[in-house]
Coordinates of C-alpha atoms in Angstrom, one line a residue:
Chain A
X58 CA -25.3 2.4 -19.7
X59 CA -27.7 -1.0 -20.0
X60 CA -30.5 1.0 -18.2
X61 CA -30.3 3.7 -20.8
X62 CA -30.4 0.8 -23.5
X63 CA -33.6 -0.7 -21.6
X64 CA -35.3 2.3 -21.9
X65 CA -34.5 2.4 -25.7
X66 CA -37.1 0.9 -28.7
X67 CA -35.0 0.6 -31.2
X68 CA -36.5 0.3 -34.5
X69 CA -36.6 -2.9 -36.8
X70 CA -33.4 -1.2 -38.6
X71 CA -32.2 -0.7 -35.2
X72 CA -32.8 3.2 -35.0
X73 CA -34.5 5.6 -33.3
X74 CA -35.1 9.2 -34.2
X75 CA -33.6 11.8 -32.7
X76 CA -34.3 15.7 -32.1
X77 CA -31.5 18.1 -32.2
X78 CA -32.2 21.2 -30.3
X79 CA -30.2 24.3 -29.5
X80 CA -30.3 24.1 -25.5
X81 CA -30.7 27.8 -24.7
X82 CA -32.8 29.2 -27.5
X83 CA -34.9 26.2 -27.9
X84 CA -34.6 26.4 -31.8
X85 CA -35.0 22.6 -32.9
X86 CA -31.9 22.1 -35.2
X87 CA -33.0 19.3 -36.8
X88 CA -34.1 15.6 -36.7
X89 CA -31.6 12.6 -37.9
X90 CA -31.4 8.6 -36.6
X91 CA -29.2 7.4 -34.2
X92 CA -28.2 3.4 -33.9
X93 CA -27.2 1.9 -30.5
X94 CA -23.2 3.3 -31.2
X95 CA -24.1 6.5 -32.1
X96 CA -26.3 6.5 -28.9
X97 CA -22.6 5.3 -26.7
X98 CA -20.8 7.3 -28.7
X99 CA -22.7 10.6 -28.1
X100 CA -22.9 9.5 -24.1
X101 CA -19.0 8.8 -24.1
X102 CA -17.5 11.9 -26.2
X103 CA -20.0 14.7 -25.0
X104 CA -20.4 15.1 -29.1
X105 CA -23.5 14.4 -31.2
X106 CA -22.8 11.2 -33.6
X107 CA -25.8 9.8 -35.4
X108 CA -26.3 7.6 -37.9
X109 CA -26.6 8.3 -41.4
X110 CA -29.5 6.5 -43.5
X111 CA -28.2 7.4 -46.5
X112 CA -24.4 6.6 -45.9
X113 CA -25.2 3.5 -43.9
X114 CA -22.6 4.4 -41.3
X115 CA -21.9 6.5 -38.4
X116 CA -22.3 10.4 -38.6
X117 CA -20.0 12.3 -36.8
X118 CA -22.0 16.0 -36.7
X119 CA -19.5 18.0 -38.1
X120 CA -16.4 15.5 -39.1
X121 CA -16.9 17.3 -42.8
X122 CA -17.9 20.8 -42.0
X123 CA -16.4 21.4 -38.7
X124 CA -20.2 22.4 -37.5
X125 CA -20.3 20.1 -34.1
X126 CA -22.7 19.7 -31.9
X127 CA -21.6 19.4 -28.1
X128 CA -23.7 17.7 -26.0
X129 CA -25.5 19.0 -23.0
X130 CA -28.5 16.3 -22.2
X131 CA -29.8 13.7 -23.7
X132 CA -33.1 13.0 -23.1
X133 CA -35.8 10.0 -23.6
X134 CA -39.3 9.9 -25.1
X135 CA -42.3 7.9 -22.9
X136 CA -42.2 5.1 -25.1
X137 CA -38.5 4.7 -25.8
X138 CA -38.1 5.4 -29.7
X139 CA -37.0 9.1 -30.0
X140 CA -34.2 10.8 -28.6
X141 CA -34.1 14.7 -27.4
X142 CA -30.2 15.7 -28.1
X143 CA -30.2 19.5 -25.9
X144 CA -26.8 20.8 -27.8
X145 CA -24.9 23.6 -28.4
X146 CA -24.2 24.2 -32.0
X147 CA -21.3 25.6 -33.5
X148 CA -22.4 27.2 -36.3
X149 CA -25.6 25.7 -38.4
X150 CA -27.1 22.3 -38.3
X151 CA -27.9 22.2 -41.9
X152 CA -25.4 21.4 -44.6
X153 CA -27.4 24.6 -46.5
X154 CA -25.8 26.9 -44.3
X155 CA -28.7 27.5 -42.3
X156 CA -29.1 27.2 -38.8
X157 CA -32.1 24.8 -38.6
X158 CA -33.2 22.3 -41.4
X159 CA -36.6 23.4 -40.7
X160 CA -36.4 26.5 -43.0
X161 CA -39.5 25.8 -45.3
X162 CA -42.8 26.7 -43.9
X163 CA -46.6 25.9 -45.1
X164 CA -48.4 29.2 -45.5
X165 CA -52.2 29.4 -47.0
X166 CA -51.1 26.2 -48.9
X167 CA -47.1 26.9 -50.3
X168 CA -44.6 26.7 -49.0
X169 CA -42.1 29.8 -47.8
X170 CA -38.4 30.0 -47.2
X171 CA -38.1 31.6 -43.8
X172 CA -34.3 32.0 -43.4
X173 CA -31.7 32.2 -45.2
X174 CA -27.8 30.7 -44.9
X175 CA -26.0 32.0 -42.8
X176 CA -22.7 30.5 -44.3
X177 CA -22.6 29.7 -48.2
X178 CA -22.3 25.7 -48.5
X179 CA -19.1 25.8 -50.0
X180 CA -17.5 27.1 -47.4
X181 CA -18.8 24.4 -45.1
X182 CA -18.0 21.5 -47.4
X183 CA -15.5 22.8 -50.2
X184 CA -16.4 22.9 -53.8
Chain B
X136 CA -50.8 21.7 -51.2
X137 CA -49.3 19.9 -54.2
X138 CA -46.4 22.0 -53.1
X139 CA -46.7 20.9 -49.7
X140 CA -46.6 17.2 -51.1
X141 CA -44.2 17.6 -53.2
X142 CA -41.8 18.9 -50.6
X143 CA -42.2 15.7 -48.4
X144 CA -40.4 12.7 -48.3
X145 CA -42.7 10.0 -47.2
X146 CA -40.9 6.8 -45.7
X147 CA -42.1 2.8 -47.2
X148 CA -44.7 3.4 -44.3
X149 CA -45.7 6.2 -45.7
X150 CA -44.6 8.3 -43.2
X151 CA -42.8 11.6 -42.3
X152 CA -41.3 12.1 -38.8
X153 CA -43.3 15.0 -36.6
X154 CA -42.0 17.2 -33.8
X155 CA -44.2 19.0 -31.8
X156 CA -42.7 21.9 -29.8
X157 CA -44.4 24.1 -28.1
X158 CA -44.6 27.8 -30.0
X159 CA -43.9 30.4 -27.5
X160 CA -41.5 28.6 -25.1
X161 CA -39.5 26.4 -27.5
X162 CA -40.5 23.3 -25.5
X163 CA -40.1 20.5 -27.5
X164 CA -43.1 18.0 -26.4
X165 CA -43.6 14.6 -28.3
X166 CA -42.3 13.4 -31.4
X167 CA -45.0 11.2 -33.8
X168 CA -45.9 10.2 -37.1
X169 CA -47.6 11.7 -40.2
X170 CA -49.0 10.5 -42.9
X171 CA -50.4 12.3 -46.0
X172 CA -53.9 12.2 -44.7
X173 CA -52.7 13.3 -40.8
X174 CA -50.6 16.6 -42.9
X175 CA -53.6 17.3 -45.2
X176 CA -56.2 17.2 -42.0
X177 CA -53.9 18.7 -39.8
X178 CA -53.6 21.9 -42.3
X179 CA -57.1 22.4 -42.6
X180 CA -58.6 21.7 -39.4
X181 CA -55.5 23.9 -37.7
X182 CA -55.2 21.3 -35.4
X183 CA -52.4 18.3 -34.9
X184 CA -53.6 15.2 -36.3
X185 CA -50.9 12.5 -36.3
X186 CA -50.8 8.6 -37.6
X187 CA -50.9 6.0 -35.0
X188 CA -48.4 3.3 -35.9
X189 CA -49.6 1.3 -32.9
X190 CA -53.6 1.8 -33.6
X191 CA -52.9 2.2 -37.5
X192 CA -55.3 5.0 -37.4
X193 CA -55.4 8.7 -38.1
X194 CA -54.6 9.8 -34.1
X195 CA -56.6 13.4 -33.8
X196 CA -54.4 14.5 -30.9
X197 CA -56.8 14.8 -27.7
X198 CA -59.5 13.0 -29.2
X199 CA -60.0 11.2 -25.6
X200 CA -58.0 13.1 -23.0
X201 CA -58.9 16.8 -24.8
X202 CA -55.4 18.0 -24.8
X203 CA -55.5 19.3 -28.1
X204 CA -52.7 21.0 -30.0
X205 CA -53.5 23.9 -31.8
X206 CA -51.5 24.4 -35.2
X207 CA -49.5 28.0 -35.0
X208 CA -47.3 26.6 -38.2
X209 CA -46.0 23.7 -40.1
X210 CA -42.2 23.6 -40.9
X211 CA -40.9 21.3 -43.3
X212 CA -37.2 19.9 -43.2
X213 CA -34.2 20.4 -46.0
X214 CA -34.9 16.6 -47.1
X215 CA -38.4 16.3 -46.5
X216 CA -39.0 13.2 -44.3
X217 CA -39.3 15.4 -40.8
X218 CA -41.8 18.2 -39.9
X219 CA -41.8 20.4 -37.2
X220 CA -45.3 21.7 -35.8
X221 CA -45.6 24.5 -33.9
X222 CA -48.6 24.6 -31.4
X223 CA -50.4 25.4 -28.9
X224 CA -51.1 22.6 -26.2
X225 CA -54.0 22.5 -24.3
X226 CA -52.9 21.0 -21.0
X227 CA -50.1 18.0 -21.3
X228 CA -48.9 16.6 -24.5
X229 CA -47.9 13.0 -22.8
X230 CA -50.4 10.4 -22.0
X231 CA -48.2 10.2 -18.6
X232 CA -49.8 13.7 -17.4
X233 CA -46.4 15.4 -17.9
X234 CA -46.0 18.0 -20.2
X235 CA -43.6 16.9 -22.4
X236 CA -43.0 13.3 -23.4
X237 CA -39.2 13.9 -23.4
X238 CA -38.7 14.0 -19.4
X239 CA -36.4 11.2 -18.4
X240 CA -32.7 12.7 -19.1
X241 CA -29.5 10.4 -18.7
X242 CA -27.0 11.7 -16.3
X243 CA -24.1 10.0 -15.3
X244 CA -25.0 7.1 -17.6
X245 CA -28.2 6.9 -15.7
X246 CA -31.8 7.5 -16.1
X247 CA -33.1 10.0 -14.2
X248 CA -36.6 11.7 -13.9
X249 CA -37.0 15.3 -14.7
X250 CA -40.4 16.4 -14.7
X251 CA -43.5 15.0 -13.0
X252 CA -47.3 14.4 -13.9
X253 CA -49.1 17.7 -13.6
X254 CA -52.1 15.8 -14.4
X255 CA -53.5 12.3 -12.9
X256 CA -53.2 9.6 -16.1
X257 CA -56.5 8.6 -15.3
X258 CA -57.9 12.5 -15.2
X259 CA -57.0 12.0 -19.0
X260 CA -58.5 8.7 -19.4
X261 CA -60.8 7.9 -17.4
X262 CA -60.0 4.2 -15.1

């Protein structure tokens, strides 16, 4: 594991980002942060963890809405500091019920929702 | 673009995280930085303009090896701070010569190498 860390930049909050994408399909899921533990952790359980920003703490994909991510590669960036996560999803990536975060394009200047849940958010997280 | 704007999240830097994945074959190539200047060039010259963090400059992507990255379309994430570019790439995306910049994958708590140059470094750069 201490060659994988070499390879590793983290960042001066001790991050680096990380690119979640669906391994057959190639549909990017979606992009969160993962600390040195999250990084083990994913490596050791075969199940994406990240770390959560907002929540200042380890992020278990899925520990609330049961929408995991198994792991089937990680992979590193040239200069260390990004992560490519190859997964299987169960269900969605984004707590809106959709399947990728990246839902909201730029067309001639606005923006445009190009999909739509797939599961209400409700049912993912409760009420 | 207001509404463009207005969807993004930008980070103290002043930056949103970029993912550039090739548009036809899902290939996810680099990750990189925006800034509002890099989104605002990149969406009217139609093609990926980035922010160097190293060089603290607007990066025009192959401004000196010519593998440019034509912009098919900009996604935006559900919390703003992450984009997702779809493109065309003209030759290789990493300054390495390899296609991708995502090509070392750990296995077996290892680092192992899984794609090669398909283009000489100094092709790109001259010596």
């Amino acid at each position: 594991m201490s060659e994988v860390f070499d390879a590793l930049k983290f960042d001066e909050r001790g991050l680096v980002a990380a690119v979640a994408q669906q391994h057959d399909t190639g549909e990017v899921l979606m992009l969160a942060w993962m600390n040195r533990e999250a990084i083990a952790e994913t490596l050791a359980s075969g199940q994406a963890c990240y770390f959560s920003r907002s929540r200042n703490r380890l992020w278990r994909k899925g520990e609330s809405s049961g929408q995991t991510q198994r792991l089937v590669e990680l992979r590193i960036d040239c200069d260390g500091d990004a992560v490519l996560l190859l997964v299987d999803q169960t269900g969605v990536a984004c707590h809106t019920g959709r399947r990728s975060c990246f839902y909201t394009a730029v067309q001639d200047g606005g923006l445009v929702e190009i999909a739509a849940p797939v599961v209400a958010s409700e049912t993912l997280y409760g009420n």
